Short mmCIF file of C-alpha atoms in Angstrom, two decimals:
data_model
loop_
_atom_site.label_atom_id
_atom_site.label_comp_id
_atom_site.label_asym_id
_atom_site.label_seq_id
_atom_site.Cartn_x
_atom_site.Cartn_y
_atom_site.Cartn_z
CA MET A 29 19.94 -74.51 4.28
CA THR A 30 16.35 -75.79 5.73
CA ILE A 31 16.59 -78.47 8.42
CA ARG A 32 12.91 -78.94 8.47
CA ARG A 33 12.95 -82.75 7.80
CA SER A 34 16.27 -83.00 10.20
CA HIS A 35 16.47 -86.44 12.09
CA ARG A 36 17.15 -84.42 14.75
CA LEU A 37 13.41 -84.28 15.90
CA CYS A 38 13.64 -87.86 17.01
CA GLY A 39 9.94 -89.25 17.07
CA VAL A 40 8.63 -86.13 15.56
CA ALA A 41 5.28 -87.83 14.12
CA ALA A 42 4.63 -90.15 17.26
CA ALA A 43 5.38 -86.69 19.49
CA ALA A 44 2.39 -85.17 17.87
CA THR A 45 0.09 -87.73 19.34
CA LEU A 46 1.15 -87.52 22.36
CA LEU A 47 2.03 -83.91 23.22
CA LEU A 48 -0.31 -83.41 25.89
CA ALA A 49 0.54 -86.86 27.37
CA ALA A 50 3.42 -85.90 29.10
CA CYS A 51 2.82 -81.94 29.99
CA GLY A 52 -0.09 -82.20 32.41
CA GLY A 53 1.75 -84.23 35.15
CA ASP A 54 4.83 -83.56 37.48
CA GLU A 55 5.73 -79.72 37.72
CA ASP A 56 9.52 -79.28 36.29
CA ASP A 57 11.47 -79.27 39.67
CA SER A 58 14.58 -77.56 37.22
CA PRO A 59 16.64 -74.36 38.50
CA GLN A 60 14.77 -71.24 37.24
CA ASP A 61 15.99 -67.78 36.20
CA PRO A 62 13.94 -65.23 38.55
CA GLU A 63 14.52 -62.06 35.18
CA GLN A 64 12.99 -64.60 33.01
CA ALA A 65 9.28 -65.04 33.10
CA ILE A 66 9.38 -68.21 30.99
CA PRO A 67 12.25 -70.46 31.70
CA VAL A 68 14.94 -71.39 28.81
CA PRO A 69 13.94 -75.08 28.27
CA GLU A 70 16.67 -77.01 30.02
CA HIS A 71 17.98 -80.70 28.78
CA GLU A 72 17.81 -83.34 31.00
CA ALA A 73 20.76 -85.91 31.78
CA ASP A 74 19.81 -88.20 28.95
CA ASP A 75 20.08 -84.78 26.73
CA SER A 76 16.42 -85.13 25.75
CA VAL A 77 14.46 -81.75 26.11
CA ARG A 78 10.51 -80.65 26.60
CA LEU A 79 10.05 -78.07 24.06
CA PRO A 80 7.62 -74.89 24.65
CA ILE A 81 4.96 -74.94 21.63
CA GLY A 82 2.32 -72.13 21.19
CA LEU A 83 -1.49 -73.48 20.16
CA VAL A 84 -4.08 -71.74 20.12
CA SER A 85 -6.26 -71.97 23.06
CA PRO A 86 -9.39 -73.80 23.95
CA GLU A 87 -12.41 -71.87 23.08
CA GLY A 88 -14.01 -69.95 26.49
CA HIS A 89 -10.04 -70.61 28.01
CA SER A 90 -9.66 -67.21 29.51
CA VAL A 91 -13.04 -66.98 30.81
CA ASN A 92 -12.82 -71.10 32.05
CA ALA A 93 -9.54 -70.41 33.63
CA PRO A 94 -8.78 -67.02 34.56
CA ILE A 95 -4.88 -66.57 34.62
CA SER A 96 -3.68 -63.23 36.80
CA GLU A 97 -0.87 -60.90 37.15
CA ASP A 98 1.39 -63.31 39.33
CA GLY A 99 0.18 -66.60 37.12
CA GLN A 100 -1.93 -68.20 38.94
CA VAL A 101 -4.56 -69.72 37.06
CA GLU A 102 -8.21 -70.34 38.56
CA ILE A 103 -10.17 -72.91 37.22
CA GLN A 104 -13.87 -72.07 37.99
CA GLU A 105 -16.34 -74.20 39.16
CA GLU A 106 -18.59 -74.47 36.58
CA ALA A 107 -16.54 -74.98 33.65
CA GLY A 108 -16.45 -78.28 33.50
CA SER A 109 -13.41 -79.68 31.37
CA VAL A 110 -10.54 -77.44 31.29
CA GLN A 111 -7.19 -78.13 29.87
CA GLN A 112 -4.34 -77.76 32.69
CA THR A 113 -1.38 -78.04 30.77
CA GLU A 114 -0.11 -74.47 30.02
CA VAL A 115 3.33 -73.40 31.07
CA ALA A 116 2.88 -70.09 29.73
CA ARG A 117 -0.40 -67.92 28.07
CA THR A 118 -0.39 -64.83 25.89
CA ALA A 119 -2.86 -61.61 26.34
CA PRO A 120 -5.73 -61.81 23.97
CA PHE A 121 -5.15 -60.45 20.65
CA GLY A 122 -6.61 -60.61 17.41
CA CYS A 123 -9.96 -62.00 17.50
CA ASP A 124 -9.68 -62.38 21.16
CA ASP A 125 -7.65 -65.41 20.95
CA THR A 126 -5.24 -66.73 23.29
CA VAL A 127 -2.22 -69.09 22.59
CA SER A 128 -1.13 -71.29 25.42
CA VAL A 129 2.48 -72.25 25.56
CA ILE A 130 2.39 -76.06 26.44
CA ALA A 131 5.67 -78.39 27.13
CA THR A 132 6.13 -80.85 24.51
CA VAL A 133 6.90 -84.66 25.15
CA PRO A 134 10.97 -85.51 26.23
CA MET A 135 12.87 -84.92 22.46
CA VAL A 136 16.54 -84.81 21.97
CA THR A 137 17.73 -81.93 19.71
CA ASP A 138 20.75 -79.55 20.14
CA ASP A 139 18.71 -77.11 19.16
CA PRO A 140 15.82 -76.28 21.24
CA ALA A 141 14.33 -73.36 19.87
CA GLN A 142 14.44 -74.33 16.40
CA ALA A 143 13.20 -77.82 17.13
CA ALA A 144 10.22 -75.98 18.83
CA VAL A 145 9.42 -74.17 15.65
CA GLU A 146 10.20 -77.17 13.51
CA PHE A 147 7.82 -78.72 15.75
CA LEU A 148 4.52 -76.78 14.97
CA LEU A 149 5.11 -76.81 11.19
CA GLN A 150 5.74 -80.24 11.21
CA ASP A 151 2.81 -81.31 13.48
CA GLN A 152 -0.07 -82.67 11.46
CA HIS A 153 -2.75 -82.63 14.28
CA TYR A 154 -4.75 -79.60 14.40
CA HIS A 155 -6.52 -80.50 17.54
CA HIS A 156 -4.82 -81.81 20.73
CA GLY A 157 -6.90 -83.01 23.71
CA GLU A 158 -10.44 -81.96 24.64
CA PRO A 159 -11.28 -79.08 24.84
CA ALA A 160 -8.60 -78.82 21.91
CA PHE A 161 -5.66 -76.97 21.82
CA ARG A 162 -5.48 -75.72 18.04
CA ASN A 163 -2.46 -75.81 15.60
CA PRO A 164 -3.53 -74.01 12.57
CA LEU A 165 0.40 -73.99 11.46
CA ALA A 166 -0.57 -77.73 11.30
CA ILE A 167 -2.62 -77.18 7.34
CA SER A 168 0.50 -74.97 6.41
CA ASP A 169 2.49 -77.70 4.81
CA ASP A 170 4.77 -75.65 2.60
CA LEU A 171 5.97 -73.28 5.31
CA GLU A 172 9.53 -74.47 6.24
CA VAL A 173 12.17 -73.14 9.07
CA GLU A 174 15.42 -72.02 7.59
CA THR A 175 17.02 -70.79 10.93
CA VAL A 176 16.00 -69.23 14.48
CA ALA A 177 18.50 -67.10 15.80
CA VAL A 178 18.61 -64.77 18.93
CA ASP A 179 20.77 -61.46 19.10
CA GLY A 180 20.43 -59.49 22.35
CA ASP A 181 16.67 -59.37 23.23
CA VAL A 182 15.34 -60.53 19.99
CA VAL A 183 15.10 -63.89 18.53
CA THR A 184 14.52 -63.92 14.87
CA VAL A 185 12.66 -66.83 13.01
CA GLU A 186 13.38 -66.84 9.26
CA LEU A 187 10.78 -69.19 7.53
CA SER A 188 10.66 -69.94 3.89
CA GLY A 189 7.46 -70.79 1.81
CA GLN A 190 3.45 -70.29 2.07
CA PRO A 191 1.19 -70.10 4.85
CA ALA A 192 -1.89 -71.33 4.73
CA VAL A 193 -4.20 -69.24 5.87
CA ARG A 194 -8.11 -68.99 6.14
CA SER A 195 -8.85 -65.86 7.65
CA THR A 196 -7.34 -62.60 9.35
CA CYS A 197 -8.32 -64.50 12.69
CA GLU A 198 -5.90 -67.15 11.59
CA SER A 199 -3.39 -65.17 10.30
CA TRP A 200 -3.51 -63.70 14.12
CA GLN A 201 -3.16 -67.15 15.57
CA ILE A 202 -0.31 -68.37 13.21
CA TYR A 203 1.87 -65.39 14.03
CA THR A 204 0.97 -65.21 17.84
CA GLN A 205 1.67 -69.15 17.49
CA LEU A 206 5.30 -68.39 16.11
CA ASP A 207 6.04 -65.57 18.64
CA ALA A 208 5.30 -67.08 21.48
CA THR A 209 6.90 -70.43 20.71
CA ALA A 210 10.12 -68.61 19.43
CA ARG A 211 9.93 -66.39 22.78
CA ALA A 212 9.32 -69.34 25.27
CA ALA A 213 12.14 -71.31 23.66
CA THR A 214 14.62 -68.72 23.59
CA GLY A 215 14.32 -66.03 26.84
CA VAL A 216 13.87 -63.06 25.16
CA ASP A 217 11.10 -60.38 25.28
CA ARG A 218 10.34 -59.63 21.47
CA SER A 219 10.41 -61.43 18.23
CA GLU A 220 10.75 -61.19 14.24
CA ILE A 221 9.55 -63.36 12.62
CA LEU A 222 10.60 -63.27 8.31
CA LEU A 223 8.75 -64.95 5.02
CA ASP A 224 11.82 -64.81 2.66
CA GLY A 225 13.65 -62.12 4.00
CA GLU A 226 10.39 -60.05 4.76
CA PRO A 227 8.11 -59.51 7.86
CA LEU A 228 5.61 -62.44 7.84
CA THR A 229 3.10 -59.78 8.87
CA ILE A 230 3.27 -58.54 4.89
CA SER A 231 1.89 -62.04 3.86
CA LEU A 232 -0.67 -62.25 6.32
CA GLY A 233 -2.11 -58.85 6.16
CA ILE A 234 -1.87 -57.75 9.78
CA ASP A 235 -0.33 -55.30 11.80
CA VAL A 236 0.92 -56.11 15.13
CA GLY A 237 1.89 -53.16 16.44
CA GLU A 238 5.34 -52.73 17.94
CA VAL A 239 4.94 -53.59 21.52
CA PRO A 240 4.83 -57.63 21.56
CA VAL A 241 1.88 -59.46 23.12
CA THR A 242 2.11 -60.14 26.79
CA LEU A 243 3.41 -63.97 27.65
CA GLN A 244 2.68 -64.73 31.43
CA ARG A 245 4.29 -67.70 32.88
CA VAL A 246 1.56 -69.77 34.89
CA THR A 247 3.34 -70.48 38.21
CA GLU A 248 -0.28 -72.11 40.06
CA VAL A 249 -3.06 -73.78 39.23
CA LEU A 250 -5.91 -73.87 41.57
CA ARG A 251 -9.22 -75.55 41.48
#
């Protein structure tokens, strides 16, 4: 059953406009699992949780704010304004893009993984912040989440509907957004993104290969 419009996501419309307002502040002091590159989001005492959301990084982000193998992001002096709200970033993919994983404002949900994917699809804002993170999935009004389930080290996202895609580069972007979001929200190594029971890659016309894109946790931001 589709629950994309579920009331479990409190204040989604408002949260979309506040997406970056709360994720660049204090660092998360919650315990970290050393075996996971990206810690699974944890509920606070008030049952709220910050959802990890994959957005396409700003233009030139990998040059202006390169990330090292140990997760250190070093802001270049000549870069000017640079987003510093990431909790993780993918390796380059597709058209030499990257996806940045950021944390939303706190939300109340009993299923952070499904809620994170739903957030991407319900978000009506293509641009977030300045320089702008981008959400190409914001234009896919007919795409809905059916289920998000984990089996071993694989998270399977079941979608229905039809994605709105304007280019091959955008196909890569929306696939990697979903992949990074699902993996960051569950702490697993791989994802399967299905559309009406078939791999989403078929509808998008891309071949992502067998090895998932590297998802690197941000451990420190240096200036």
